[in-house]
PDB file of C-alpha atoms and ligand atoms in Angstrom:
ATOM      1  CA  MET A  26     121.963  85.498  94.629  1.00  0.00           C
ATOM      2  CA  ASN A  27     125.550  84.928  93.502  1.00  0.00           C
ATOM      3  CA  ASP A  28     125.128  83.713  89.938  1.00  0.00           C
ATOM      4  CA  LYS A  29     124.341  86.915  88.032  1.00  0.00           C
ATOM      5  CA  SER A  30     123.073  85.016  84.981  1.00  0.00           C
ATOM      6  CA  LYS A  31     120.241  83.650  87.130  1.00  0.00           C
ATOM      7  CA  VAL A  32     118.976  87.112  88.113  1.00  0.00           C
ATOM      8  CA  PRO A  33     115.989  88.127  85.986  1.00  0.00           C
ATOM      9  CA  THR A  34     116.511  91.374  84.069  1.00  0.00           C
ATOM     10  CA  HIS A  35     112.818  92.226  84.209  1.00  0.00           C
ATOM     11  CA  VAL A  36     110.472  91.213  87.017  1.00  0.00           C
ATOM     12  CA  SER A  37     106.805  92.047  86.649  1.00  0.00           C
ATOM     13  CA  ILE A  38     104.157  91.736  89.345  1.00  0.00           C
ATOM     14  CA  ILE A  39     100.378  91.480  89.170  1.00  0.00           C
ATOM     15  CA  MET A  40      99.682  93.061  92.549  1.00  0.00           C
ATOM     16  CA  ASP A  41      96.518  91.319  93.690  1.00  0.00           C
ATOM     17  CA  GLY A  42      94.675  90.702  96.941  1.00  0.00           C
ATOM     18  CA  ASN A  43      94.370  94.151  98.532  1.00  0.00           C
ATOM     19  CA  GLY A  44      90.609  93.863  98.964  1.00  0.00           C
ATOM     20  CA  ARG A  45      90.812  90.445 100.625  1.00  0.00           C
ATOM     21  CA  TRP A  46      93.623  91.636 102.890  1.00  0.00           C
ATOM     22  CA  ALA A  47      91.443  94.532 104.089  1.00  0.00           C
ATOM     23  CA  ARG A  48      88.385  92.320 104.499  1.00  0.00           C
ATOM     24  CA  GLN A  49      90.359  89.918 106.695  1.00  0.00           C
ATOM     25  CA  ARG A  50      90.885  92.895 109.009  1.00  0.00           C
ATOM     26  CA  GLY A  51      87.275  94.031 108.927  1.00  0.00           C
ATOM     27  CA  GLN A  52      88.220  97.092 106.875  1.00  0.00           C
ATOM     28  CA  GLU A  53      87.126  98.654 103.581  1.00  0.00           C
ATOM     29  CA  ARG A  54      88.934  97.535 100.408  1.00  0.00           C
ATOM     30  CA  VAL A  55      90.739 100.878 100.103  1.00  0.00           C
ATOM     31  CA  TYR A  56      92.552 100.151 103.382  1.00  0.00           C
ATOM     32  CA  GLY A  57      94.264  97.320 101.537  1.00  0.00           C
ATOM     33  CA  HIS A  58      95.183  99.540  98.600  1.00  0.00           C
ATOM     34  CA  SER A  59      96.930 102.073 100.845  1.00  0.00           C
ATOM     35  CA  HIS A  60      98.900  99.300 102.558  1.00  0.00           C
ATOM     36  CA  GLY A  61      99.868  97.993  99.134  1.00  0.00           C
ATOM     37  CA  VAL A  62     102.018 101.095  98.630  1.00  0.00           C
ATOM     38  CA  GLU A  63     104.404  99.799 101.309  1.00  0.00           C
ATOM     39  CA  SER A  64     104.842  96.583  99.357  1.00  0.00           C
ATOM     40  CA  VAL A  65     105.713  98.627  96.274  1.00  0.00           C
ATOM     41  CA  ARG A  66     108.404 100.437  98.250  1.00  0.00           C
ATOM     42  CA  ALA A  67     109.798  97.145  99.565  1.00  0.00           C
ATOM     43  CA  CYS A  68     109.892  95.556  96.102  1.00  0.00           C
ATOM     44  CA  VAL A  69     111.633  98.570  94.561  1.00  0.00           C
ATOM     45  CA  GLU A  70     114.356  98.284  97.208  1.00  0.00           C
ATOM     46  CA  ALA A  71     114.599  94.510  96.882  1.00  0.00           C
ATOM     47  CA  ALA A  72     114.794  94.722  93.079  1.00  0.00           C
ATOM     48  CA  ALA A  73     117.591  97.305  93.200  1.00  0.00           C
ATOM     49  CA  GLU A  74     119.500  95.382  95.885  1.00  0.00           C
ATOM     50  CA  ASN A  75     119.338  92.129  93.937  1.00  0.00           C
ATOM     51  CA  GLY A  76     120.433  93.507  90.567  1.00  0.00           C
ATOM     52  CA  VAL A  77     117.066  93.441  88.792  1.00  0.00           C
ATOM     53  CA  ARG A  78     117.156  96.107  86.061  1.00  0.00           C
ATOM     54  CA  TYR A  79     113.393  96.529  85.350  1.00  0.00           C
ATOM     55  CA  LEU A  80     110.530  96.189  87.818  1.00  0.00           C
ATOM     56  CA  SER A  81     107.046  96.561  86.396  1.00  0.00           C
ATOM     57  CA  LEU A  82     103.832  96.547  88.380  1.00  0.00           C
ATOM     58  CA  PHE A  83     100.250  96.070  87.224  1.00  0.00           C
ATOM     59  CA  ALA A  84      98.487  98.753  89.251  1.00  0.00           C
ATOM     60  CA  PHE A  85      95.170  99.227  87.429  1.00  0.00           C
ATOM     61  CA  SER A  86      93.691  97.382  84.497  1.00  0.00           C
ATOM     62  CA  GLU A  87      91.327  98.733  81.855  1.00  0.00           C
ATOM     63  CA  GLU A  88      88.728  96.383  83.347  1.00  0.00           C
ATOM     64  CA  ASN A  89      89.270  97.965  86.780  1.00  0.00           C
ATOM     65  CA  TRP A  90      87.463 101.102  85.472  1.00  0.00           C
ATOM     66  CA  GLY A  91      84.338  99.002  85.991  1.00  0.00           C
ATOM     67  CA  ARG A  92      84.762  98.976  89.795  1.00  0.00           C
ATOM     68  CA  PRO A  93      82.632 101.231  92.021  1.00  0.00           C
ATOM     69  CA  GLU A  94      83.412 104.894  91.361  1.00  0.00           C
ATOM     70  CA  ALA A  95      84.530 105.514  94.942  1.00  0.00           C
ATOM     71  CA  GLU A  96      87.137 102.753  94.731  1.00  0.00           C
ATOM     72  CA  VAL A  97      88.408 103.975  91.344  1.00  0.00           C
ATOM     73  CA  ASN A  98      88.699 107.521  92.705  1.00  0.00           C
ATOM     74  CA  THR A  99      90.572 106.315  95.773  1.00  0.00           C
ATOM     75  CA  LEU A 100      93.008 104.321  93.640  1.00  0.00           C
ATOM     76  CA  MET A 101      93.690 107.348  91.428  1.00  0.00           C
ATOM     77  CA  ALA A 102      94.085 109.597  94.485  1.00  0.00           C
ATOM     78  CA  LEU A 103      96.523 107.078  95.950  1.00  0.00           C
ATOM     79  CA  MET A 104      98.537 107.149  92.748  1.00  0.00           C
ATOM     80  CA  PHE A 105      98.618 110.958  92.879  1.00  0.00           C
ATOM     81  CA  LYS A 106      99.709 110.967  96.525  1.00  0.00           C
ATOM     82  CA  SER A 107     102.357 108.290  95.985  1.00  0.00           C
ATOM     83  CA  ILE A 108     103.879 110.155  93.065  1.00  0.00           C
ATOM     84  CA  ALA A 109     104.096 113.336  95.132  1.00  0.00           C
ATOM     85  CA  GLY A 110     105.476 111.487  98.153  1.00  0.00           C
ATOM     86  CA  GLU A 111     107.927 109.035  96.610  1.00  0.00           C
ATOM     87  CA  MET A 112     109.534 110.735  93.606  1.00  0.00           C
ATOM     88  CA  GLU A 113     112.287 112.555  95.472  1.00  0.00           C
ATOM     89  CA  ALA A 114     113.390 109.294  97.106  1.00  0.00           C
ATOM     90  CA  LEU A 115     113.215 107.360  93.814  1.00  0.00           C
ATOM     91  CA  LYS A 116     115.323 109.990  92.089  1.00  0.00           C
ATOM     92  CA  LYS A 117     117.934 109.799  94.871  1.00  0.00           C
ATOM     93  CA  GLN A 118     118.017 106.012  94.571  1.00  0.00           C
ATOM     94  CA  GLY A 119     118.613 106.280  90.800  1.00  0.00           C
ATOM     95  CA  VAL A 120     115.217 104.824  89.898  1.00  0.00           C
ATOM     96  CA  ARG A 121     113.569 105.905  86.660  1.00  0.00           C
ATOM     97  CA  PHE A 122     109.775 106.076  87.013  1.00  0.00           C
ATOM     98  CA  ARG A 123     107.481 105.451  84.048  1.00  0.00           C
ATOM     99  CA  VAL A 124     103.767 104.881  83.578  1.00  0.00           C
ATOM    100  CA  LEU A 125     102.401 102.897  80.626  1.00  0.00           C
ATOM    101  CA  GLY A 126      98.819 102.221  79.562  1.00  0.00           C
ATOM    102  CA  ASN A 127      95.789 103.771  77.934  1.00  0.00           C
ATOM    103  CA  LEU A 128      96.398 107.155  79.544  1.00  0.00           C
ATOM    104  CA  ASP A 129      93.711 108.957  77.505  1.00  0.00           C
ATOM    105  CA  ARG A 130      91.357 107.926  80.276  1.00  0.00           C
ATOM    106  CA  ILE A 131      93.445 109.443  83.095  1.00  0.00           C
ATOM    107  CA  ASP A 132      92.455 112.696  84.784  1.00  0.00           C
ATOM    108  CA  LYS A 133      94.551 115.609  83.487  1.00  0.00           C
ATOM    109  CA  ASP A 134      96.024 116.623  86.864  1.00  0.00           C
ATOM    110  CA  LEU A 135      97.160 113.066  87.527  1.00  0.00           C
ATOM    111  CA  LEU A 136      98.544 112.819  84.003  1.00  0.00           C
ATOM    112  CA  ALA A 137     100.480 116.066  84.500  1.00  0.00           C
ATOM    113  CA  SER A 138     101.993 114.746  87.732  1.00  0.00           C
ATOM    114  CA  ILE A 139     102.914 111.471  85.991  1.00  0.00           C
ATOM    115  CA  ARG A 140     104.689 113.356  83.192  1.00  0.00           C
ATOM    116  CA  GLU A 141     106.480 115.565  85.704  1.00  0.00           C
ATOM    117  CA  ALA A 142     107.644 112.531  87.705  1.00  0.00           C
ATOM    118  CA  GLU A 143     108.841 110.804  84.523  1.00  0.00           C
ATOM    119  CA  ALA A 144     110.834 113.894  83.519  1.00  0.00           C
ATOM    120  CA  MET A 145     112.217 114.351  87.019  1.00  0.00           C
ATOM    121  CA  THR A 146     113.468 110.768  87.324  1.00  0.00           C
ATOM    122  CA  ALA A 147     114.794 110.453  83.758  1.00  0.00           C
ATOM    123  CA  PRO A 148     118.573 109.974  83.956  1.00  0.00           C
ATOM    124  CA  PRO A 149     120.924 112.395  82.186  1.00  0.00           C
ATOM    125  CA  VAL A 150     121.597 111.508  78.540  1.00  0.00           C
ATOM    126  CA  GLY A 151     123.995 108.580  78.273  1.00  0.00           C
ATOM    127  CA  LYS A 152     123.474 107.485  81.866  1.00  0.00           C
ATOM    128  CA  GLU A 153     121.596 104.286  82.769  1.00  0.00           C
ATOM    129  CA  PRO A 154     119.243 104.292  85.745  1.00  0.00           C
ATOM    130  CA  LEU A 155     119.858 101.731  88.485  1.00  0.00           C
ATOM    131  CA  LEU A 156     116.303 100.478  88.006  1.00  0.00           C
ATOM    132  CA  ASP A 157     113.357 101.252  85.731  1.00  0.00           C
ATOM    133  CA  LEU A 158     110.131 101.222  87.733  1.00  0.00           C
ATOM    134  CA  ILE A 159     107.235 100.848  85.312  1.00  0.00           C
ATOM    135  CA  ILE A 160     103.660 101.206  86.486  1.00  0.00           C
ATOM    136  CA  PHE A 161     100.961  99.791  84.219  1.00  0.00           C
ATOM    137  CA  LEU A 162      97.938 102.008  84.637  1.00  0.00           C
ATOM    138  CA  SER A 163      94.675 101.686  82.703  1.00  0.00           C
ATOM    139  CA  TYR A 164      96.461  98.911  80.839  1.00  0.00           C
ATOM    140  CA  SER A 165      95.266  95.796  79.093  1.00  0.00           C
ATOM    141  CA  GLY A 166      97.219  93.417  76.904  1.00  0.00           C
ATOM    142  CA  LYS A 167      94.544  93.223  74.222  1.00  0.00           C
ATOM    143  CA  TRP A 168      94.318  97.029  74.070  1.00  0.00           C
ATOM    144  CA  ASP A 169      98.103  97.232  73.678  1.00  0.00           C
ATOM    145  CA  ILE A 170      98.120  94.727  70.812  1.00  0.00           C
ATOM    146  CA  LEU A 171      95.233  96.500  69.095  1.00  0.00           C
ATOM    147  CA  GLN A 172      96.823  99.949  69.336  1.00  0.00           C
ATOM    148  CA  ALA A 173     100.068  98.516  67.932  1.00  0.00           C
ATOM    149  CA  ALA A 174      98.172  96.862  65.068  1.00  0.00           C
ATOM    150  CA  LYS A 175      96.473 100.183  64.251  1.00  0.00           C
ATOM    151  CA  SER A 176      99.832 101.985  64.277  1.00  0.00           C
ATOM    152  CA  LEU A 177     101.291  99.366  61.957  1.00  0.00           C
ATOM    153  CA  ALA A 178      98.323  99.673  59.579  1.00  0.00           C
ATOM    154  CA  LYS A 179      98.694 103.476  59.526  1.00  0.00           C
ATOM    155  CA  LYS A 180     102.431 103.290  58.971  1.00  0.00           C
ATOM    156  CA  TYR A 181     101.954 101.114  55.896  1.00  0.00           C
ATOM    157  CA  SER A 182      98.619 102.495  54.650  1.00  0.00           C
ATOM    158  CA  THR A 183     100.162 103.260  51.244  1.00  0.00           C
ATOM    159  CA  ASP A 184     102.784 100.479  51.269  1.00  0.00           C
ATOM    160  CA  PRO A 185     101.230  96.983  51.275  1.00  0.00           C
ATOM    161  CA  GLU A 186     104.585  95.382  50.522  1.00  0.00           C
ATOM    162  CA  GLY A 187     106.101  97.061  53.590  1.00  0.00           C
ATOM    163  CA  LEU A 188     103.245  95.662  55.651  1.00  0.00           C
ATOM    164  CA  ASP A 189     103.870  92.161  54.310  1.00  0.00           C
ATOM    165  CA  ASN A 190     107.501  92.421  55.346  1.00  0.00           C
ATOM    166  CA  ALA A 191     106.852  93.757  58.863  1.00  0.00           C
ATOM    167  CA  GLY A 192     108.240  91.371  61.471  1.00  0.00           C
ATOM    168  CA  LEU A 193     107.934  90.612  65.171  1.00  0.00           C
ATOM    169  CA  ASP A 194     110.519  93.164  66.305  1.00  0.00           C
ATOM    170  CA  GLU A 195     108.868  95.944  64.345  1.00  0.00           C
ATOM    171  CA  PHE A 196     105.501  95.081  65.858  1.00  0.00           C
ATOM    172  CA  GLY A 197     107.006  94.865  69.345  1.00  0.00           C
ATOM    173  CA  ASP A 198     108.384  98.377  68.920  1.00  0.00           C
ATOM    174  CA  LEU A 199     104.816  99.680  68.506  1.00  0.00           C
ATOM    175  CA  LEU A 200     103.639  98.253  71.817  1.00  0.00           C
ATOM    176  CA  VAL A 201     103.734 100.638  74.783  1.00  0.00           C
ATOM    177  CA  THR A 202     106.630  98.585  76.145  1.00  0.00           C
ATOM    178  CA  ALA A 203     108.906  99.447  73.186  1.00  0.00           C
ATOM    179  CA  GLY A 204     112.511  99.303  74.333  1.00  0.00           C
ATOM    180  CA  VAL A 205     111.693  97.389  77.519  1.00  0.00           C
ATOM    181  CA  PRO A 206     112.861  93.762  77.488  1.00  0.00           C
ATOM    182  CA  ASP A 207     110.058  91.220  77.885  1.00  0.00           C
ATOM    183  CA  PRO A 208     109.525  90.151  81.502  1.00  0.00           C
ATOM    184  CA  ASP A 209     111.657  87.191  82.547  1.00  0.00           C
ATOM    185  CA  LEU A 210     109.470  86.555  85.560  1.00  0.00           C
ATOM    186  CA  ILE A 211     105.821  87.456  86.179  1.00  0.00           C
ATOM    187  CA  ILE A 212     104.636  87.056  89.756  1.00  0.00           C
ATOM    188  CA  ARG A 213     100.954  87.127  90.702  1.00  0.00           C
ATOM    189  CA  THR A 214     100.020  87.440  94.355  1.00  0.00           C
ATOM    190  CA  SER A 215      96.835  86.364  96.157  1.00  0.00           C
ATOM    191  CA  GLY A 216      96.564  82.809  94.826  1.00  0.00           C
ATOM    192  CA  GLU A 217      94.731  83.624  91.592  1.00  0.00           C
ATOM    193  CA  GLN A 218      96.232  81.708  88.693  1.00  0.00           C
ATOM    194  CA  ARG A 219      95.410  83.829  85.663  1.00  0.00           C
ATOM    195  CA  ILE A 220      96.967  86.605  83.618  1.00  0.00           C
ATOM    196  CA  SER A 221      93.890  88.918  83.657  1.00  0.00           C
ATOM    197  CA  ASN A 222      94.646  90.598  80.321  1.00  0.00           C
ATOM    198  CA  TYR A 223      98.122  91.732  81.392  1.00  0.00           C
ATOM    199  CA  LEU A 224     101.196  91.590  79.136  1.00  0.00           C
ATOM    200  CA  LEU A 225      99.837  89.125  76.591  1.00  0.00           C
ATOM    201  CA  TRP A 226     102.382  89.604  73.817  1.00  0.00           C
ATOM    202  CA  GLN A 227     105.323  90.318  76.098  1.00  0.00           C
ATOM    203  CA  ALA A 228     104.649  87.295  78.350  1.00  0.00           C
ATOM    204  CA  ALA A 229     105.198  84.800  75.516  1.00  0.00           C
ATOM    205  CA  TYR A 230     108.172  83.199  77.296  1.00  0.00           C
ATOM    206  CA  SER A 231     107.964  84.664  80.787  1.00  0.00           C
ATOM    207  CA  GLU A 232     108.301  82.356  83.751  1.00  0.00           C
ATOM    208  CA  LEU A 233     105.094  82.543  85.786  1.00  0.00           C
ATOM    209  CA  LEU A 234     104.988  82.382  89.563  1.00  0.00           C
ATOM    210  CA  PHE A 235     101.718  82.341  91.490  1.00  0.00           C
ATOM    211  CA  VAL A 236     102.011  82.924  95.220  1.00  0.00           C
ATOM    212  CA  ASP A 237      99.288  82.821  97.861  1.00  0.00           C
ATOM    213  CA  THR A 238     100.568  85.904  99.711  1.00  0.00           C
ATOM    214  CA  LEU A 239      98.189  88.861  99.474  1.00  0.00           C
ATOM    215  CA  TRP A 240      99.849  91.946  97.993  1.00  0.00           C
ATOM    216  CA  PRO A 241     100.022  94.033 101.217  1.00  0.00           C
ATOM    217  CA  ASP A 242     101.941  91.135 102.842  1.00  0.00           C
ATOM    218  CA  PHE A 243     104.416  90.809  99.957  1.00  0.00           C
ATOM    219  CA  GLY A 244     107.729  92.297 101.080  1.00  0.00           C
ATOM    220  CA  LYS A 245     111.469  91.995 100.519  1.00  0.00           C
ATOM    221  CA  GLU A 246     111.645  88.439 101.806  1.00  0.00           C
ATOM    222  CA  GLU A 247     108.909  87.292  99.409  1.00  0.00           C
ATOM    223  CA  PHE A 248     110.616  89.118  96.544  1.00  0.00           C
ATOM    224  CA  ARG A 249     113.912  87.368  97.299  1.00  0.00           C
ATOM    225  CA  SER A 250     112.140  83.991  97.488  1.00  0.00           C
ATOM    226  CA  ALA A 251     110.627  84.647  94.064  1.00  0.00           C
ATOM    227  CA  LEU A 252     114.115  85.317  92.663  1.00  0.00           C
ATOM    228  CA  GLU A 253     115.325  82.051  94.185  1.00  0.00           C
ATOM    229  CA  GLU A 254     112.441  80.182  92.581  1.00  0.00           C
ATOM    230  CA  TYR A 255     113.237  81.822  89.235  1.00  0.00           C
ATOM    231  CA  ALA A 256     116.888  80.758  89.506  1.00  0.00           C
ATOM    232  CA  LYS A 257     115.752  77.107  89.578  1.00  0.00           C
ATOM    233  CA  ARG A 258     113.742  77.360  86.374  1.00  0.00           C
ATOM    234  CA  ASN A 259     115.030  75.957  83.114  1.00  0.00           C
ATOM    235  CA  ARG A 260     114.062  78.276  80.271  1.00  0.00           C
ATOM    236  CA  ARG A 261     113.996  76.354  77.042  1.00  0.00           C
ATOM    237  CA  TYR A 262     112.242  78.648  74.547  1.00  0.00           C
ATOM    238  CA  GLY A 263     110.964  75.631  72.675  1.00  0.00           C
ATOM    239  CA  LYS A 264     114.431  74.181  72.184  1.00  0.00           C
ATOM    240  CA  VAL A 265     116.092  71.139  73.688  1.00  0.00           C
ATOM    241  CA  LYS A 266     118.365  72.008  76.591  1.00  0.00           C
TER     242      LYS A 266
HETATM  243  C1  IPE B 303      94.632  94.500  93.575  1.00  0.00           C
HETATM  244  O1  IPE B 303      93.824  94.135  94.645  1.00  0.00           O
HETATM  245  C2  IPE B 303      94.551  95.970  93.252  1.00  0.00           C
HETATM  246  C3  IPE B 303      93.856  96.270  91.997  1.00  0.00           C
HETATM  247  C4  IPE B 303      93.411  95.381  91.141  1.00  0.00           C
HETATM  248  C5  IPE B 303      93.630  97.666  91.674  1.00  0.00           C
HETATM  249  P1  IPE B 303      92.267  93.866  94.470  1.00  0.00           P
HETATM  250  O2  IPE B 303      91.563  95.161  94.698  1.00  0.00           O
HETATM  251  O3  IPE B 303      91.979  93.207  93.203  1.00  0.00           O
HETATM  252  O4  IPE B 303      91.992  92.896  95.704  1.00  0.00           O
HETATM  253  P2  IPE B 303      91.137  91.568  95.702  1.00  0.00           P
HETATM  254  O5  IPE B 303      91.629  90.726  94.572  1.00  0.00           O
HETATM  255  O6  IPE B 303      89.720  91.976  95.525  1.00  0.00           O
HETATM  256  O7  IPE B 303      91.407  90.956  97.043  1.00  0.00           O
HETATM  257  C1  IPE B 304      94.379  92.228  88.055  1.00  0.00           C
HETATM  258  O1  IPE B 304      93.692  92.096  89.250  1.00  0.00           O
HETATM  259  C2  IPE B 304      94.669  93.668  87.790  1.00  0.00           C
HETATM  260  C3  IPE B 304      95.631  94.302  88.680  1.00  0.00           C
HETATM  261  C4  IPE B 304      96.314  93.725  89.627  1.00  0.00           C
HETATM  262  C5  IPE B 304      95.847  95.702  88.446  1.00  0.00           C
HETATM  263  P1  IPE B 304      92.096  91.957  89.285  1.00  0.00           P
HETATM  264  O2  IPE B 304      91.730  91.751  90.704  1.00  0.00           O
HETATM  265  O3  IPE B 304      91.481  93.110  88.579  1.00  0.00           O
HETATM  266  O4  IPE B 304      91.875  90.644  88.408  1.00  0.00           O
HETATM  267  P2  IPE B 304      90.676  89.596  88.357  1.00  0.00           P
HETATM  268  O5  IPE B 304      89.426  90.391  88.168  1.00  0.00           O
HETATM  269  O6  IPE B 304      90.679  88.851  89.651  1.00  0.00           O
HETATM  270  O7  IPE B 304      91.021  88.714  87.202  1.00  0.00           O
HETATM  271 MG1   MG B 305      91.891  91.271  92.608  1.00  0.00          MG
END
């Protein structure tokens, strides 16, 4: 990737297909989830190597709470284990780790470890991380928009004129992604061609890429191919170019 202007600033991935990957091997779905952690590692490295500044990953949706309890517990345990196991390495690599979503629903020990990892990987004041790794956990796009709308209503509860004048940037700053540029590229693995209540507001002008690869098979090579595909896109934003 030589032309820097063609490198997306923010790549986001809907990591899908772990269950099918496991089933193809005659294993339980959770086998696929644990292998998916290796793909996360590979994509973090590939993102940093290729000059991507933000990598965000959809790890668990609000709707995923409706899965069998055993699977939900395994996914949360995997998150806990990954945080404990990977943070030191992320810090060394200059990666800032963050978790965004409806975290009221997260177990308090896991939440404490998330906060600790966020503090540990936060760069010193005035210093930019090499990469922001954002994990969307217990997240849904509609929830995010609703919580932002409620915050806006509260902010202007005694100032209807202020509310009338509120604009897109002000609203965007109330979403959990405040300060994070909108994704330039959203990749979904596993062949499904839908957004599944992910970044609805933020995806307004994202380039979408649907690949058949199941998440545990998505590695550095696939990440690089996605960047090459992105470089060919012509982003028009409704204008004539
Ligand atoms: C993605 O893989 C992981 C999560 C949604 C938590 P799936 O578990 O959805 O795997 P498939 O789509 O059933 O194969
Ligand atoms: C989307 O995958 C959510 C995540 C990858 C975390 P799902 O497997 O939950 O999506 P659907 O149900 O196929 O739309
Ligand atoms: Mg799925």
